[in-house]
Short mmCIF file of C-alpha atoms in Angstrom, two decimals:
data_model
loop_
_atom_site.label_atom_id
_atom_site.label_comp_id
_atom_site.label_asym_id
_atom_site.label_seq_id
_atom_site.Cartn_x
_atom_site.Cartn_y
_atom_site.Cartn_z
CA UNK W 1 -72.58 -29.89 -22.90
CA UNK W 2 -75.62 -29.95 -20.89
CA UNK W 3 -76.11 -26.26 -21.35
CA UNK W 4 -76.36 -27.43 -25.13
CA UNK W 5 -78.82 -30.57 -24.31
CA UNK W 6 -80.97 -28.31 -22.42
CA UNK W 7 -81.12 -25.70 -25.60
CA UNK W 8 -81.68 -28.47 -28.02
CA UNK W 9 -84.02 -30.73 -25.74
CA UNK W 10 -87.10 -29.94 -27.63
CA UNK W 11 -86.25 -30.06 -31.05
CA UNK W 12 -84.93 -32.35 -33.46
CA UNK W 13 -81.35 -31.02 -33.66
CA UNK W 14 -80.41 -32.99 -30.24
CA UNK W 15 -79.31 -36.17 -31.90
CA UNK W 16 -76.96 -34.16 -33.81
CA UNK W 17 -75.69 -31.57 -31.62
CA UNK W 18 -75.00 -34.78 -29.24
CA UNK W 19 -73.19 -36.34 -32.47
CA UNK W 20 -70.98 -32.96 -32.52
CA UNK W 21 -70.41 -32.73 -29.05
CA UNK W 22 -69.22 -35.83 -28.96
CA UNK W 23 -66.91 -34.93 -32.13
CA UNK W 24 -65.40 -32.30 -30.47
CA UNK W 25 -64.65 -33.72 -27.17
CA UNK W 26 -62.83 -36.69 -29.32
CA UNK W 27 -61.11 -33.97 -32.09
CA UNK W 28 -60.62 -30.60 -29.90
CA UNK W 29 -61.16 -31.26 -26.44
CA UNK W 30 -57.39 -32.65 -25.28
CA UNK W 31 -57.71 -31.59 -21.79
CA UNK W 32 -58.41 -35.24 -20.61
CA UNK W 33 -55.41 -36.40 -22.38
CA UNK W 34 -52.63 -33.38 -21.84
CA UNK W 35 -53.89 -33.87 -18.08
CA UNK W 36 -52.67 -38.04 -18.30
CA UNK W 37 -49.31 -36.53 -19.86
CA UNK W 38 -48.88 -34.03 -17.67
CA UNK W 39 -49.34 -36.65 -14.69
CA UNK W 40 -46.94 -39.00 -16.67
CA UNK W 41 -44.09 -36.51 -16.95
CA UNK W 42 -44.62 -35.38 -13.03
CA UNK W 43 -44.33 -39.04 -12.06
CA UNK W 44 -41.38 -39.68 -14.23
CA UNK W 45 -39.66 -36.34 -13.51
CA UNK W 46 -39.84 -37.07 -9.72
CA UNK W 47 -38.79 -40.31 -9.66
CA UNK W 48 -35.83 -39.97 -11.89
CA UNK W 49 -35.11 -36.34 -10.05
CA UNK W 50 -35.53 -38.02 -6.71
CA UNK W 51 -32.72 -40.54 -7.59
CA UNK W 52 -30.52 -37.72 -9.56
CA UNK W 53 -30.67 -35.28 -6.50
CA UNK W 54 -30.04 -38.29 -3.94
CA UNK W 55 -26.91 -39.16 -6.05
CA UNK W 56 -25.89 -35.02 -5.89
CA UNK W 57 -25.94 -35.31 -2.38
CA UNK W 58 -24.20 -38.42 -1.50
CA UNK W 59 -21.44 -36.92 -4.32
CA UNK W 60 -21.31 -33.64 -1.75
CA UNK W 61 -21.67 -36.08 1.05
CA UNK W 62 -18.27 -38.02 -0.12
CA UNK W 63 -16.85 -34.61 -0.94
CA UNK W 64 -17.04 -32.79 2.04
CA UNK W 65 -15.87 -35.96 4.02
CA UNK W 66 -12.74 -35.94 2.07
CA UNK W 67 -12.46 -32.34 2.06
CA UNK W 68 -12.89 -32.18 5.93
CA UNK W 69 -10.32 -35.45 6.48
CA UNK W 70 -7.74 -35.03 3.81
CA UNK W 71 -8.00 -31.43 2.28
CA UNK W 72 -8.60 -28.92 5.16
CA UNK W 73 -5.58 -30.73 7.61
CA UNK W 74 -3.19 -30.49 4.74
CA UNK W 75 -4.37 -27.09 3.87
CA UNK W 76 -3.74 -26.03 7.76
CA UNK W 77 -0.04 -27.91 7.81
CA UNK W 78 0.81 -25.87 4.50
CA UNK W 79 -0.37 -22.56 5.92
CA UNK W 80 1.51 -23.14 9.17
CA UNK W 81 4.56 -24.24 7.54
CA UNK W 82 4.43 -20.88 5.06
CA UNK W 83 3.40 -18.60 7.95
CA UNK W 84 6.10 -20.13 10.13
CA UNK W 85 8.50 -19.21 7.25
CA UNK W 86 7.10 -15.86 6.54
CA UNK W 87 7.23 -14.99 10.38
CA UNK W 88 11.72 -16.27 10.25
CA UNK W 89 11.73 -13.98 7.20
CA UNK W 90 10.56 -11.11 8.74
CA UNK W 91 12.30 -11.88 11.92
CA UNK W 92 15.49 -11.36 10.32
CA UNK W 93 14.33 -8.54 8.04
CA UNK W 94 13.31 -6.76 11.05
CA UNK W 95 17.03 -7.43 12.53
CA UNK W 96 18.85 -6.09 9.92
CA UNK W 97 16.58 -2.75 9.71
CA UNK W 98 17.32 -2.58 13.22
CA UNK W 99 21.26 -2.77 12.80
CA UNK W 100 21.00 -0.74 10.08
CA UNK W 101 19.45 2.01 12.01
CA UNK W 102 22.03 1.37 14.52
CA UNK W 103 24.94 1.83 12.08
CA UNK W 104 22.95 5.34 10.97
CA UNK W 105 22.32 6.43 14.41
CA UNK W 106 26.39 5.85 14.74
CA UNK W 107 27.32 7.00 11.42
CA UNK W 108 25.19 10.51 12.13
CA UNK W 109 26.75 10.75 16.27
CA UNK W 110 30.16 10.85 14.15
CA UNK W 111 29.51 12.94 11.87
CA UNK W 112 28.18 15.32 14.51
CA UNK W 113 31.24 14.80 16.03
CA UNK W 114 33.53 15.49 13.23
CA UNK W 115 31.37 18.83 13.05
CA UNK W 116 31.48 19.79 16.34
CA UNK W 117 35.69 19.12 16.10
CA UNK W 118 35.95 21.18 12.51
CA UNK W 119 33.95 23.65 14.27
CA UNK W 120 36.35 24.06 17.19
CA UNK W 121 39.04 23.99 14.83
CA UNK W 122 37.56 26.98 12.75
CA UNK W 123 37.48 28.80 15.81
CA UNK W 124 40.68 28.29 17.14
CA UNK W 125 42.19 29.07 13.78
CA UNK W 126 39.68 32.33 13.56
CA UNK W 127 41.06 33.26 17.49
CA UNK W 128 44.60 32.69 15.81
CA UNK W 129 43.57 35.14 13.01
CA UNK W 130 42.23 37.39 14.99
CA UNK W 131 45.80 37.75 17.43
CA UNK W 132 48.02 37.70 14.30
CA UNK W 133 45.74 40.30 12.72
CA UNK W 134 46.04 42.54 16.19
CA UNK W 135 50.18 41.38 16.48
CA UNK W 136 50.30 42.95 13.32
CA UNK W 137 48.39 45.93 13.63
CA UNK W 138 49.96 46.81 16.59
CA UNK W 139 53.77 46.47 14.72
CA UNK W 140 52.08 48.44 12.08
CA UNK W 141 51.23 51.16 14.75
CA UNK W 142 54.52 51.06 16.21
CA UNK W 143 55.83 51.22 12.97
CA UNK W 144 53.74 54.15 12.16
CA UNK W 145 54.71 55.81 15.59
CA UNK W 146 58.68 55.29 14.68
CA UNK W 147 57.81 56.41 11.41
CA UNK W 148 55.84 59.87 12.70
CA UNK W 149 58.44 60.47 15.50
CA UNK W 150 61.53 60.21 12.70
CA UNK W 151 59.41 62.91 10.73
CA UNK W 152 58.52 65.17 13.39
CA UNK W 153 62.46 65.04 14.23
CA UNK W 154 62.96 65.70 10.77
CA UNK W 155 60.72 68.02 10.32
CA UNK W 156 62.07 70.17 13.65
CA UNK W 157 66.00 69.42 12.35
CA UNK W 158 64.92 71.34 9.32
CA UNK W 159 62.81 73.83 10.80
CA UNK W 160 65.89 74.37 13.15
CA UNK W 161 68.44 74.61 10.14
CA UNK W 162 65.60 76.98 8.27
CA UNK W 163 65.95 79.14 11.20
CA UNK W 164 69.61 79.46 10.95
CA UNK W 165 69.34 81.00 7.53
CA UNK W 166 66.15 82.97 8.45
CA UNK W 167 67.77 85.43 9.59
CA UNK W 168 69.42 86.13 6.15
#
């Protein structure tokens, strides 16, 4: 504005660019106003946030005390009552794994044993086999010896009577 005034000092034109000036400060220039608003809303935000956010925090205030007195202890009695549980549970399923191993380990030293006795057995029977096998070769050898001797004696009883009538 004054920039204006000192333009327009000398002529005649001042009384009206003042009467314009003063037009648009009332018409276009809001700053003075939006600046009162602006300060209104600020004040009114703050004061009504103030009281909103100091209710928030006595909520989380109330909260956490309950959580920390009521909450959390029967949280903790509930975990130690299902991990107590859990702990019997496993107790016993670690009991039976372990007498069922036992009953394995058993089960497999008998079965090694029955093994080990078949096994003996197959060799007593294959030592059995074995003697009847030589029992019987050797009758089959005498045999064959009996049989060999009676054909030699045959054999010379004939050669003898073919040398009776060799001399034909």
């Amino acid at each position: 504005d004054r920039k204006r005034e000192a333009l327009a000092a000398g002529s005649t034109i001042q009384p009206i660019i003042k009467d314009v000036g003063e037009i648009y400060s009332r018409l276009l220039d809001h700053r003075p106003v939006i600046q009162g608003e602006i300060r209104y809303f600020v004040k009114e935000f703050e004061e009504k946030r103030g009281l909103r956010e100091l209710r928030v925090l006595e909520k989380l205030k109330n909260t956490t005390f309950e959580m920390n007195n009521h909450v959390v202890p029967a949280c903790e009695q509930a975990m130690q009552d299902k991990l107590s549980e859990a702990f019997k549970r496993l107790q016993a399923a670690n009991d039976m794994m372990h007498r069922v191993q036992q009953r394995e380990h058993e089960e497999r030293k008998l079965q090694a044993e029955k093994q080990l006795a078949r096994e003996e057995q197959r060799v007593a029977q294959w030592e059995e086999l074995l003697q009847a096998q030589e029992s019987k070769r050797a009758e089959v050898d005498a045999e064959h010896r009996r049989a060999l001797e009676r054909l030699r004696e045959q054999y010379t009883d004939m050669e003898k009577e073919l040398a009776k009538y060799g001399a034909f």
